[in-house]
Amino acid sequence: MMMTGIGRLGLALAFSVLAMAPSASQSQEPRPEEARLRAEVKTLASPAFAGRSGEGGRKTAQHLVEAFRALKLEPLFDGQYTQPIPDNEPGRILGQNVGARIVGSDPKLRDEWIVLAAHFDHLGVREGRLYPGADDNASGVAMMLEVARAIAQSPEASKRSLMFIGFDLEEIGLYGSRYFVEHSPVPLKQISLFITADMIGRSLGGVCDPYVFVMGSEHAPGLRPWIDQAAKERPLKVGMLGTDLLVLDRSDYGPFRAREIPYLFFSTGENPTYHTPDDRPETLNYPKLEAISQVIHKLVLQAASAPTMPTWIQAPENTIGEVATVRDILRSLLENQEMFKIGVAQLYLLNNTVRTLDAIVERGSITSTERATMVNVARLVLITIL
Ligand SMILES: [Zn+2]
């Protein structure tokens, strides 16, 4: 290129940059970021937080209070960020939930609440060994804080009201979330949607890499197009599963489900480091954690301003997509059968089930008997293989 051309080219570039400015700033709409998620997981899993139990639990609660305060979010509980959970013994405190809120901008919709929660407690230090709980559930807490930050820093106002909550004492039996639903700062019928995430930084069995699982849409199928939309063009497979594939209430969605509040439970599933001292920050897949956090962020934004909310249906409505997801999981286990030490009888069952599920997916519909069998096999696999 000739020297004399530079002046004009420079001017043209300057104009095109100006012309692009509005769309460039739109694409920089705040959203969950990998580097921040990574830093938060590292902090929460560090020895300073002592596995987030006892003194470490109190320290984590304080850390969340400071995070909410720094974002200038309002306290959720009567002017306080913390909700103490009393022991049976009078005057003694077992732990504390931590919550913040954004009151909606729409005079009609602001009485409807969207809740985003993650449990922050873990197993502490046992026999001198730190349980860092990076996946369980520093990953979920980091997501919750990043979604809260992105929304707090967005110029776009939310029409509905939002709550961000860190639940305590999940590991000892969902104490924090149980206490919350019995002492909610708003009437429970005003909670339109509860979203929680527990362990979203790895993959089921360490072998189902692209998958994040979402449970709960079977009771509010109207949420499914929102999930699909939020997950579009992300490096993820979102597998929507019926909650009954899990044997017990495995996380804080339990008390909300019992009260028929529409809920979504995100998890990448158990992996070999589950509840061991090896659940460390360096074992997490941060691009995946970012992608999941961005899906949940989108979903919260959608719920925050949609004209109407999907409602609870009593009889679960499952999809054929669920069958394909279960088949993919079983196939991944079969591909790694030596690692999981799958025995001859289990091998026979798994191969048979995969073949049956293939035929069902092909057919495009599943009978209730077939689904009951699939659920039994899936539960058996969760208990005996993973
Ligand atoms: Zn756990």
mmCIF file of C-alpha atoms and ligand atoms in Angstrom:
data_model
loop_
_atom_site.group_PDB
_atom_site.id
_atom_site.type_symbol
_atom_site.label_atom_id
_atom_site.label_comp_id
_atom_site.label_asym_id
_atom_site.label_seq_id
_atom_site.Cartn_x
_atom_site.Cartn_y
_atom_site.Cartn_z
ATOM 1 C CA MET A 1 0.000 0.000 0.000
ATOM 2 C CA MET A 2 1.214 3.491 -0.821
ATOM 3 C CA MET A 3 2.090 5.891 1.960
ATOM 4 C CA THR A 4 -0.202 8.585 0.630
ATOM 5 C CA GLY A 5 -3.237 6.393 1.101
ATOM 6 C CA ILE A 6 -2.825 6.142 4.866
ATOM 7 C CA GLY A 7 -4.469 9.417 5.779
ATOM 8 C CA ARG A 8 -7.648 8.617 3.972
ATOM 9 C CA LEU A 9 -7.673 5.026 5.127
ATOM 10 C CA GLY A 10 -7.155 6.186 8.700
ATOM 11 C CA LEU A 11 -10.133 8.491 8.401
ATOM 12 C CA ALA A 12 -12.259 5.740 6.885
ATOM 13 C CA LEU A 13 -11.287 3.406 9.726
ATOM 14 C CA ALA A 14 -12.141 6.040 12.298
ATOM 15 C CA PHE A 15 -15.597 6.421 10.743
ATOM 16 C CA SER A 16 -16.232 2.707 10.589
ATOM 17 C CA VAL A 17 -15.214 2.346 14.244
ATOM 18 C CA LEU A 18 -17.663 5.105 15.155
ATOM 19 C CA ALA A 19 -20.378 3.452 13.098
ATOM 20 C CA MET A 20 -19.760 0.154 14.867
ATOM 21 C CA ALA A 21 -19.706 1.621 18.339
ATOM 22 C CA PRO A 22 -23.364 0.973 19.297
ATOM 23 C CA SER A 23 -23.392 -2.694 18.307
ATOM 24 C CA ALA A 24 -19.959 -3.232 19.876
ATOM 25 C CA SER A 25 -21.211 -1.895 23.191
ATOM 26 C CA GLN A 26 -24.328 -4.088 22.925
ATOM 27 C CA SER A 27 -22.185 -7.172 22.555
ATOM 28 C CA GLN A 28 -20.361 -6.125 25.718
ATOM 29 C CA GLU A 29 -23.531 -6.447 27.776
ATOM 30 C CA PRO A 30 -22.279 -7.807 31.115
ATOM 31 C CA ARG A 31 -22.332 -11.600 31.349
ATOM 32 C CA PRO A 32 -20.634 -14.318 33.404
ATOM 33 C CA GLU A 33 -16.917 -14.510 32.605
ATOM 34 C CA GLU A 34 -14.577 -17.469 32.800
ATOM 35 C CA ALA A 35 -11.729 -15.623 34.541
ATOM 36 C CA ARG A 36 -14.011 -14.386 37.323
ATOM 37 C CA LEU A 37 -15.608 -17.807 37.768
ATOM 38 C CA ARG A 38 -12.170 -19.383 38.013
ATOM 39 C CA ALA A 39 -10.996 -16.837 40.584
ATOM 40 C CA GLU A 40 -14.130 -17.266 42.713
ATOM 41 C CA VAL A 41 -13.887 -21.080 42.734
ATOM 42 C CA LYS A 42 -10.222 -20.811 43.720
ATOM 43 C CA THR A 43 -11.062 -18.464 46.590
ATOM 44 C CA LEU A 44 -13.945 -20.551 47.963
ATOM 45 C CA ALA A 45 -11.973 -23.798 47.707
ATOM 46 C CA SER A 46 -8.861 -22.332 49.341
ATOM 47 C CA PRO A 47 -7.685 -23.506 52.803
ATOM 48 C CA ALA A 48 -8.724 -20.101 54.210
ATOM 49 C CA PHE A 49 -12.374 -21.191 53.843
ATOM 50 C CA ALA A 50 -11.709 -24.521 55.574
ATOM 51 C CA GLY A 51 -14.058 -26.597 53.409
ATOM 52 C CA ARG A 52 -16.917 -24.161 54.176
ATOM 53 C CA SER A 53 -18.185 -25.823 57.323
ATOM 54 C CA GLY A 54 -18.222 -24.510 60.909
ATOM 55 C CA GLU A 55 -15.930 -21.489 61.142
ATOM 56 C CA GLY A 56 -15.240 -21.842 57.399
ATOM 57 C CA GLY A 57 -18.989 -21.737 56.774
ATOM 58 C CA ARG A 58 -19.318 -18.498 58.737
ATOM 59 C CA LYS A 59 -16.412 -17.046 56.816
ATOM 60 C CA THR A 60 -18.036 -18.035 53.502
ATOM 61 C CA ALA A 61 -21.326 -16.431 54.554
ATOM 62 C CA GLN A 62 -19.447 -13.216 55.355
ATOM 63 C CA HIS A 63 -17.688 -13.413 51.983
ATOM 64 C CA LEU A 64 -21.086 -13.613 50.240
ATOM 65 C CA VAL A 65 -22.413 -10.675 52.265
ATOM 66 C CA GLU A 66 -19.427 -8.606 51.109
ATOM 67 C CA ALA A 67 -19.920 -9.725 47.496
ATOM 68 C CA PHE A 68 -23.601 -8.688 47.521
ATOM 69 C CA ARG A 69 -22.748 -5.400 49.232
ATOM 70 C CA ALA A 70 -20.042 -4.637 46.653
ATOM 71 C CA LEU A 71 -22.663 -5.143 43.913
ATOM 72 C CA LYS A 72 -24.927 -2.709 45.780
ATOM 73 C CA LEU A 73 -27.724 -5.276 45.961
ATOM 74 C CA GLU A 74 -30.341 -4.829 48.669
ATOM 75 C CA PRO A 75 -30.368 -7.236 51.621
ATOM 76 C CA LEU A 76 -33.069 -9.918 51.319
ATOM 77 C CA PHE A 77 -34.047 -10.578 54.925
ATOM 78 C CA ASP A 78 -35.637 -7.551 56.635
ATOM 79 C CA GLY A 79 -32.670 -5.308 56.002
ATOM 80 C CA GLN A 80 -30.142 -8.103 56.639
ATOM 81 C CA TYR A 81 -28.162 -10.149 54.148
ATOM 82 C CA THR A 82 -28.147 -13.158 56.463
ATOM 83 C CA GLN A 83 -30.922 -15.458 57.656
ATOM 84 C CA PRO A 84 -29.713 -17.330 60.775
ATOM 85 C CA ILE A 85 -30.820 -20.969 60.998
ATOM 86 C CA PRO A 86 -31.486 -21.786 64.654
ATOM 87 C CA ASP A 87 -30.599 -25.039 66.364
ATOM 88 C CA ASN A 88 -33.168 -26.875 68.483
ATOM 89 C CA GLU A 89 -31.299 -25.614 71.512
ATOM 90 C CA PRO A 90 -32.504 -22.043 72.131
ATOM 91 C CA GLY A 91 -29.985 -19.304 71.336
ATOM 92 C CA ARG A 92 -27.759 -21.552 69.235
ATOM 93 C CA ILE A 93 -27.284 -20.960 65.515
ATOM 94 C CA LEU A 94 -26.594 -23.879 63.157
ATOM 95 C CA GLY A 95 -25.717 -21.801 60.134
ATOM 96 C CA GLN A 96 -27.028 -19.021 57.928
ATOM 97 C CA ASN A 97 -28.453 -18.425 54.475
ATOM 98 C CA VAL A 98 -27.211 -15.331 52.660
ATOM 99 C CA GLY A 99 -29.442 -13.431 50.257
ATOM 100 C CA ALA A 100 -29.795 -10.254 48.221
ATOM 101 C CA ARG A 101 -32.536 -8.873 46.015
ATOM 102 C CA ILE A 102 -33.334 -6.616 43.103
ATOM 103 C CA VAL A 103 -36.879 -5.276 43.234
ATOM 104 C CA GLY A 104 -38.508 -5.331 39.795
ATOM 105 C CA SER A 105 -39.245 -2.187 37.805
ATOM 106 C CA ASP A 106 -42.742 -3.139 36.684
ATOM 107 C CA PRO A 107 -45.443 -2.155 39.199
ATOM 108 C CA LYS A 108 -47.510 -5.257 38.340
ATOM 109 C CA LEU A 109 -44.766 -7.864 37.817
ATOM 110 C CA ARG A 110 -42.557 -6.852 40.731
ATOM 111 C CA ASP A 111 -44.647 -8.961 43.122
ATOM 112 C CA GLU A 112 -43.445 -12.045 41.228
ATOM 113 C CA TRP A 113 -40.015 -13.345 42.232
ATOM 114 C CA ILE A 114 -37.348 -15.293 40.376
ATOM 115 C CA VAL A 115 -34.917 -17.031 42.745
ATOM 116 C CA LEU A 116 -31.368 -18.055 41.796
ATOM 117 C CA ALA A 117 -29.629 -20.095 44.495
ATOM 118 C CA ALA A 118 -26.596 -22.264 45.175
ATOM 119 C CA HIS A 119 -25.504 -23.964 48.386
ATOM 120 C CA PHE A 120 -22.173 -22.684 49.672
ATOM 121 C CA ASP A 121 -21.455 -25.159 52.483
ATOM 122 C CA HIS A 122 -19.297 -28.244 52.081
ATOM 123 C CA LEU A 123 -17.718 -30.941 54.234
ATOM 124 C CA GLY A 124 -15.071 -28.961 56.120
ATOM 125 C CA VAL A 125 -11.794 -30.456 57.333
ATOM 126 C CA ARG A 126 -11.945 -34.108 58.366
ATOM 127 C CA GLU A 127 -9.113 -36.013 60.021
ATOM 128 C CA GLY A 128 -6.803 -33.180 59.105
ATOM 129 C CA ARG A 129 -7.756 -33.238 55.415
ATOM 130 C CA LEU A 130 -9.329 -30.293 53.625
ATOM 131 C CA TYR A 131 -12.425 -30.984 51.515
ATOM 132 C CA PRO A 132 -12.207 -28.068 49.055
ATOM 133 C CA GLY A 133 -15.552 -28.739 47.319
ATOM 134 C CA ALA A 134 -14.525 -26.929 44.137
ATOM 135 C CA ASP A 135 -17.215 -28.594 42.040
ATOM 136 C CA ASP A 136 -19.501 -29.192 45.070
ATOM 137 C CA ASN A 137 -20.482 -26.391 45.137
ATOM 138 C CA ALA A 138 -18.007 -23.549 44.697
ATOM 139 C CA SER A 139 -18.880 -23.925 40.995
ATOM 140 C CA GLY A 140 -22.564 -23.164 41.651
ATOM 141 C CA VAL A 141 -21.814 -20.266 44.007
ATOM 142 C CA ALA A 142 -19.406 -18.715 41.494
ATOM 143 C CA MET A 143 -22.160 -18.968 38.840
ATOM 144 C CA MET A 144 -24.729 -17.366 41.159
ATOM 145 C CA LEU A 145 -22.408 -14.460 42.002
ATOM 146 C CA GLU A 146 -21.463 -13.936 38.348
ATOM 147 C CA VAL A 147 -25.112 -13.893 37.238
ATOM 148 C CA ALA A 148 -25.871 -11.456 40.079
ATOM 149 C CA ARG A 149 -22.966 -9.239 38.978
ATOM 150 C CA ALA A 150 -23.962 -9.300 35.305
ATOM 151 C CA ILE A 151 -27.543 -8.331 36.163
ATOM 152 C CA ALA A 152 -26.542 -5.728 38.770
ATOM 153 C CA GLN A 153 -24.195 -4.067 36.266
ATOM 154 C CA SER A 154 -26.620 -4.153 33.354
ATOM 155 C CA PRO A 155 -28.401 -0.937 32.436
ATOM 156 C CA GLU A 156 -31.459 -3.039 31.526
ATOM 157 C CA ALA A 157 -33.964 -3.111 34.403
ATOM 158 C CA SER A 158 -35.630 -6.369 35.397
ATOM 159 C CA LYS A 159 -39.434 -6.239 35.408
ATOM 160 C CA ARG A 160 -39.908 -9.030 37.932
ATOM 161 C CA SER A 161 -38.081 -9.066 41.248
ATOM 162 C CA LEU A 162 -35.007 -11.228 41.716
ATOM 163 C CA MET A 163 -33.421 -12.992 44.677
ATOM 164 C CA PHE A 164 -29.882 -14.341 44.808
ATOM 165 C CA ILE A 165 -29.303 -16.812 47.641
ATOM 166 C CA GLY A 166 -26.423 -18.807 49.039
ATOM 167 C CA PHE A 167 -27.902 -21.679 51.055
ATOM 168 C CA ASP A 168 -26.052 -23.078 54.039
ATOM 169 C CA LEU A 169 -26.200 -26.635 55.445
ATOM 170 C CA GLU A 170 -27.205 -28.390 52.230
ATOM 171 C CA GLU A 171 -24.771 -31.224 52.830
ATOM 172 C CA ILE A 172 -26.407 -32.236 56.130
ATOM 173 C CA GLY A 173 -29.895 -32.555 54.599
ATOM 174 C CA LEU A 174 -30.962 -29.373 52.784
ATOM 175 C CA TYR A 175 -31.330 -27.548 56.119
ATOM 176 C CA GLY A 176 -30.774 -24.090 54.639
ATOM 177 C CA SER A 177 -33.340 -24.381 51.853
ATOM 178 C CA ARG A 178 -35.835 -26.151 54.113
ATOM 179 C CA TYR A 179 -35.570 -23.344 56.649
ATOM 180 C CA PHE A 180 -35.889 -20.770 53.877
ATOM 181 C CA VAL A 181 -39.204 -22.089 52.523
ATOM 182 C CA GLU A 182 -40.600 -22.126 56.062
ATOM 183 C CA HIS A 183 -39.410 -18.547 56.672
ATOM 184 C CA SER A 184 -39.487 -17.000 53.229
ATOM 185 C CA PRO A 185 -39.181 -13.199 53.039
ATOM 186 C CA VAL A 186 -42.071 -13.206 50.514
ATOM 187 C CA PRO A 187 -45.180 -15.425 50.341
ATOM 188 C CA LEU A 188 -44.192 -18.633 48.534
ATOM 189 C CA LYS A 189 -46.985 -18.222 45.993
ATOM 190 C CA GLN A 190 -45.150 -15.109 44.776
ATOM 191 C CA ILE A 191 -42.101 -17.181 43.809
ATOM 192 C CA SER A 192 -42.620 -17.884 40.105
ATOM 193 C CA LEU A 193 -39.404 -19.781 39.467
ATOM 194 C CA PHE A 194 -36.627 -21.309 41.550
ATOM 195 C CA ILE A 195 -33.326 -22.074 39.828
ATOM 196 C CA THR A 196 -30.435 -23.811 41.534
ATOM 197 C CA ALA A 197 -27.154 -25.352 40.443
ATOM 198 C CA ASP A 198 -25.126 -27.916 42.338
ATOM 199 C CA MET A 199 -21.870 -29.186 40.798
ATOM 200 C CA ILE A 200 -21.644 -27.616 37.341
ATOM 201 C CA GLY A 201 -17.905 -27.727 36.731
ATOM 202 C CA ARG A 202 -17.159 -31.269 35.589
ATOM 203 C CA SER A 203 -19.031 -34.139 33.930
ATOM 204 C CA LEU A 204 -21.025 -37.192 34.995
ATOM 205 C CA GLY A 205 -18.613 -40.001 35.837
ATOM 206 C CA GLY A 206 -15.905 -37.859 34.241
ATOM 207 C CA VAL A 207 -17.045 -39.180 30.830
ATOM 208 C CA CYS A 208 -20.139 -37.187 29.738
ATOM 209 C CA ASP A 209 -18.199 -34.109 28.724
ATOM 210 C CA PRO A 210 -20.556 -31.975 26.638
ATOM 211 C CA TYR A 211 -23.547 -32.523 28.928
ATOM 212 C CA VAL A 212 -25.150 -30.396 31.582
ATOM 213 C CA PHE A 213 -28.344 -31.882 32.986
ATOM 214 C CA VAL A 214 -31.419 -29.864 33.854
ATOM 215 C CA MET A 215 -34.111 -31.379 35.986
ATOM 216 C CA GLY A 216 -37.535 -29.939 36.778
ATOM 217 C CA SER A 217 -38.813 -28.883 33.341
ATOM 218 C CA GLU A 218 -41.200 -31.865 33.479
ATOM 219 C CA HIS A 219 -43.316 -29.857 35.948
ATOM 220 C CA ALA A 220 -43.199 -26.611 33.936
ATOM 221 C CA PRO A 221 -42.756 -27.573 30.263
ATOM 222 C CA GLY A 222 -43.275 -23.940 29.285
ATOM 223 C CA LEU A 223 -39.678 -23.388 30.435
ATOM 224 C CA ARG A 224 -38.258 -25.700 27.767
ATOM 225 C CA PRO A 225 -38.230 -23.263 24.826
ATOM 226 C CA TRP A 226 -36.504 -20.744 27.111
ATOM 227 C CA ILE A 227 -33.829 -23.284 28.021
ATOM 228 C CA ASP A 228 -33.322 -24.204 24.348
ATOM 229 C CA GLN A 229 -33.105 -20.554 23.396
ATOM 230 C CA ALA A 230 -30.617 -19.770 26.191
ATOM 231 C CA ALA A 231 -28.437 -22.739 25.247
ATOM 232 C CA LYS A 232 -28.384 -22.017 21.514
ATOM 233 C CA GLU A 233 -24.943 -21.812 19.895
ATOM 234 C CA ARG A 234 -23.079 -22.697 23.060
ATOM 235 C CA PRO A 235 -20.517 -25.500 23.342
ATOM 236 C CA LEU A 236 -22.876 -27.574 25.486
ATOM 237 C CA LYS A 237 -25.506 -30.279 25.351
ATOM 238 C CA VAL A 238 -28.369 -29.505 27.694
ATOM 239 C CA GLY A 239 -30.033 -32.767 28.707
ATOM 240 C CA MET A 240 -33.478 -32.190 30.207
ATOM 241 C CA LEU A 241 -34.221 -35.058 32.552
ATOM 242 C CA GLY A 242 -37.075 -35.966 34.862
ATOM 243 C CA THR A 243 -36.149 -35.381 38.501
ATOM 244 C CA ASP A 244 -37.314 -38.914 39.311
ATOM 245 C CA LEU A 245 -34.142 -40.266 37.681
ATOM 246 C CA LEU A 246 -32.488 -39.295 40.963
ATOM 247 C CA VAL A 247 -33.359 -41.487 43.930
ATOM 248 C CA LEU A 248 -33.731 -38.761 46.579
ATOM 249 C CA ASP A 249 -33.933 -34.974 46.618
ATOM 250 C CA ARG A 250 -30.301 -34.428 45.847
ATOM 251 C CA SER A 251 -30.139 -30.667 46.266
ATOM 252 C CA ASP A 252 -31.980 -27.517 47.324
ATOM 253 C CA TYR A 253 -34.737 -27.819 44.704
ATOM 254 C CA GLY A 254 -36.373 -30.409 47.027
ATOM 255 C CA PRO A 255 -38.265 -28.084 49.397
ATOM 256 C CA PHE A 256 -39.442 -25.936 46.451
ATOM 257 C CA ARG A 257 -40.624 -28.954 44.487
ATOM 258 C CA ALA A 258 -42.559 -30.136 47.544
ATOM 259 C CA ARG A 259 -44.420 -26.811 47.486
ATOM 260 C CA GLU A 260 -45.106 -27.044 43.746
ATOM 261 C CA ILE A 261 -43.010 -24.037 42.817
ATOM 262 C CA PRO A 262 -41.648 -24.362 39.258
ATOM 263 C CA TYR A 263 -37.940 -25.195 39.569
ATOM 264 C CA LEU A 264 -34.892 -26.006 37.497
ATOM 265 C CA PHE A 265 -31.927 -27.906 38.864
ATOM 266 C CA PHE A 266 -28.666 -27.691 36.879
ATOM 267 C CA SER A 267 -25.883 -30.205 37.446
ATOM 268 C CA THR A 268 -23.103 -31.815 35.450
ATOM 269 C CA GLY A 269 -23.476 -34.832 37.744
ATOM 270 C CA GLU A 270 -21.304 -36.816 40.102
ATOM 271 C CA ASN A 271 -17.733 -37.555 39.153
ATOM 272 C CA PRO A 272 -14.982 -39.658 40.739
ATOM 273 C CA THR A 273 -13.819 -36.828 43.043
ATOM 274 C CA TYR A 274 -17.323 -36.338 44.517
ATOM 275 C CA HIS A 275 -17.088 -35.774 48.285
ATOM 276 C CA THR A 276 -13.351 -36.446 48.386
ATOM 277 C CA PRO A 277 -10.385 -34.176 49.183
ATOM 278 C CA ASP A 278 -9.625 -34.338 45.423
ATOM 279 C CA ASP A 279 -12.534 -32.064 44.466
ATOM 280 C CA ARG A 280 -10.015 -29.303 43.730
ATOM 281 C CA PRO A 281 -10.222 -26.133 41.594
ATOM 282 C CA GLU A 282 -7.689 -27.333 39.007
ATOM 283 C CA THR A 283 -9.945 -30.275 38.089
ATOM 284 C CA LEU A 284 -12.791 -28.080 36.801
ATOM 285 C CA ASN A 285 -13.675 -27.356 33.189
ATOM 286 C CA TYR A 286 -13.923 -23.548 33.270
ATOM 287 C CA PRO A 287 -15.057 -22.945 29.679
ATOM 288 C CA LYS A 288 -17.930 -25.324 30.451
ATOM 289 C CA LEU A 289 -18.689 -23.569 33.749
ATOM 290 C CA GLU A 290 -18.761 -20.280 31.843
ATOM 291 C CA ALA A 291 -21.101 -21.665 29.168
ATOM 292 C CA ILE A 292 -23.506 -23.044 31.813
ATOM 293 C CA SER A 293 -23.406 -19.774 33.766
ATOM 294 C CA GLN A 294 -24.244 -17.865 30.595
ATOM 295 C CA VAL A 295 -27.180 -20.180 29.888
ATOM 296 C CA ILE A 296 -28.534 -19.596 33.394
ATOM 297 C CA HIS A 297 -27.939 -15.836 33.062
ATOM 298 C CA LYS A 298 -29.969 -15.771 29.830
ATOM 299 C CA LEU A 299 -32.700 -17.825 31.440
ATOM 300 C CA VAL A 300 -32.955 -15.489 34.435
ATOM 301 C CA LEU A 301 -33.135 -12.479 32.088
ATOM 302 C CA GLN A 302 -35.876 -14.168 30.096
ATOM 303 C CA ALA A 303 -37.867 -14.973 33.235
ATOM 304 C CA ALA A 304 -37.256 -11.484 34.621
ATOM 305 C CA SER A 305 -39.091 -9.782 31.800
ATOM 306 C CA ALA A 306 -41.375 -12.297 30.038
ATOM 307 C CA PRO A 307 -45.025 -11.163 29.874
ATOM 308 C CA THR A 308 -46.182 -14.368 31.620
ATOM 309 C CA MET A 309 -44.467 -17.200 33.481
ATOM 310 C CA PRO A 310 -44.824 -20.932 32.764
ATOM 311 C CA THR A 311 -46.914 -22.554 35.482
ATOM 312 C CA TRP A 312 -46.656 -25.780 37.495
ATOM 313 C CA ILE A 313 -48.251 -28.928 36.156
ATOM 314 C CA GLN A 314 -48.885 -31.781 38.569
ATOM 315 C CA ALA A 315 -48.384 -34.765 36.271
ATOM 316 C CA PRO A 316 -44.808 -34.667 34.919
ATOM 317 C CA GLU A 317 -44.494 -34.340 31.154
ATOM 318 C CA ASN A 318 -41.321 -36.012 29.929
ATOM 319 C CA THR A 319 -39.740 -35.730 26.500
ATOM 320 C CA ILE A 320 -38.199 -38.080 23.997
ATOM 321 C CA GLY A 321 -35.061 -35.921 24.362
ATOM 322 C CA GLU A 322 -34.752 -37.358 27.860
ATOM 323 C CA VAL A 323 -34.556 -40.882 26.420
ATOM 324 C CA ALA A 324 -31.786 -39.831 24.021
ATOM 325 C CA THR A 325 -29.871 -38.248 26.907
ATOM 326 C CA VAL A 326 -30.119 -41.353 29.115
ATOM 327 C CA ARG A 327 -29.018 -43.491 26.158
ATOM 328 C CA ASP A 328 -26.007 -41.210 25.569
ATOM 329 C CA ILE A 329 -25.028 -41.502 29.252
ATOM 330 C CA LEU A 330 -25.248 -45.299 29.220
ATOM 331 C CA ARG A 331 -23.272 -45.425 25.985
ATOM 332 C CA SER A 332 -20.511 -43.260 27.510
ATOM 333 C CA LEU A 333 -20.325 -45.668 30.449
ATOM 334 C CA LEU A 334 -20.069 -48.637 28.088
ATOM 335 C CA GLU A 335 -17.273 -46.927 26.173
ATOM 336 C CA ASN A 336 -15.388 -46.645 29.472
ATOM 337 C CA GLN A 337 -16.408 -50.019 30.898
ATOM 338 C CA GLU A 338 -12.917 -50.916 32.123
ATOM 339 C CA MET A 339 -12.578 -47.696 34.082
ATOM 340 C CA PHE A 340 -15.928 -48.309 35.781
ATOM 341 C CA LYS A 341 -15.218 -52.020 36.296
ATOM 342 C CA ILE A 342 -18.590 -52.935 34.827
ATOM 343 C CA GLY A 343 -19.385 -56.610 35.457
ATOM 344 C CA VAL A 344 -20.842 -59.142 32.999
ATOM 345 C CA ALA A 345 -24.431 -58.871 34.240
ATOM 346 C CA GLN A 346 -24.318 -55.063 34.210
ATOM 347 C CA LEU A 347 -22.796 -55.129 30.739
ATOM 348 C CA TYR A 348 -25.656 -57.252 29.478
ATOM 349 C CA LEU A 349 -28.231 -54.927 31.075
ATOM 350 C CA LEU A 350 -26.582 -51.765 29.723
ATOM 351 C CA ASN A 351 -26.194 -53.091 26.179
ATOM 352 C CA ASN A 352 -29.789 -54.273 26.152
ATOM 353 C CA THR A 353 -31.054 -50.962 27.506
ATOM 354 C CA VAL A 354 -29.095 -48.907 24.976
ATOM 355 C CA ARG A 355 -30.589 -50.998 22.159
ATOM 356 C CA THR A 356 -34.104 -50.581 23.551
ATOM 357 C CA LEU A 357 -33.670 -46.826 24.024
ATOM 358 C CA ASP A 358 -32.308 -46.500 20.483
ATOM 359 C CA ALA A 359 -35.508 -48.100 19.177
ATOM 360 C CA ILE A 360 -37.641 -45.809 21.359
ATOM 361 C CA VAL A 361 -35.836 -42.682 20.127
ATOM 362 C CA GLU A 362 -36.284 -43.934 16.567
ATOM 363 C CA ARG A 363 -40.021 -44.436 17.187
ATOM 364 C CA GLY A 364 -40.308 -41.000 18.781
ATOM 365 C CA SER A 365 -42.475 -41.908 21.774
ATOM 366 C CA ILE A 366 -42.156 -43.832 25.024
ATOM 367 C CA THR A 367 -44.816 -45.711 27.016
ATOM 368 C CA SER A 368 -45.082 -45.257 30.773
ATOM 369 C CA THR A 369 -43.945 -48.868 31.328
ATOM 370 C CA GLU A 370 -40.886 -48.336 29.145
ATOM 371 C CA ARG A 371 -40.053 -45.146 30.986
ATOM 372 C CA ALA A 372 -40.422 -46.840 34.380
ATOM 373 C CA THR A 373 -37.902 -49.468 33.243
ATOM 374 C CA MET A 374 -35.529 -46.771 31.983
ATOM 375 C CA VAL A 375 -35.750 -44.915 35.308
ATOM 376 C CA ASN A 376 -34.978 -48.123 37.212
ATOM 377 C CA VAL A 377 -31.925 -48.861 35.093
ATOM 378 C CA ALA A 378 -30.702 -45.261 35.395
ATOM 379 C CA ARG A 379 -31.062 -45.356 39.188
ATOM 380 C CA LEU A 380 -29.304 -48.701 39.374
ATOM 381 C CA VAL A 381 -26.444 -47.293 37.311
ATOM 382 C CA LEU A 382 -26.171 -44.213 39.528
ATOM 383 C CA ILE A 383 -26.006 -46.376 42.634
ATOM 384 C CA THR A 384 -23.868 -49.278 41.489
ATOM 385 C CA ILE A 385 -21.569 -47.963 38.765
ATOM 386 C CA LEU A 386 -20.979 -44.257 39.302
HETATM 387 ZN ZN ZN B 1 -22.229 -32.324 48.245
#
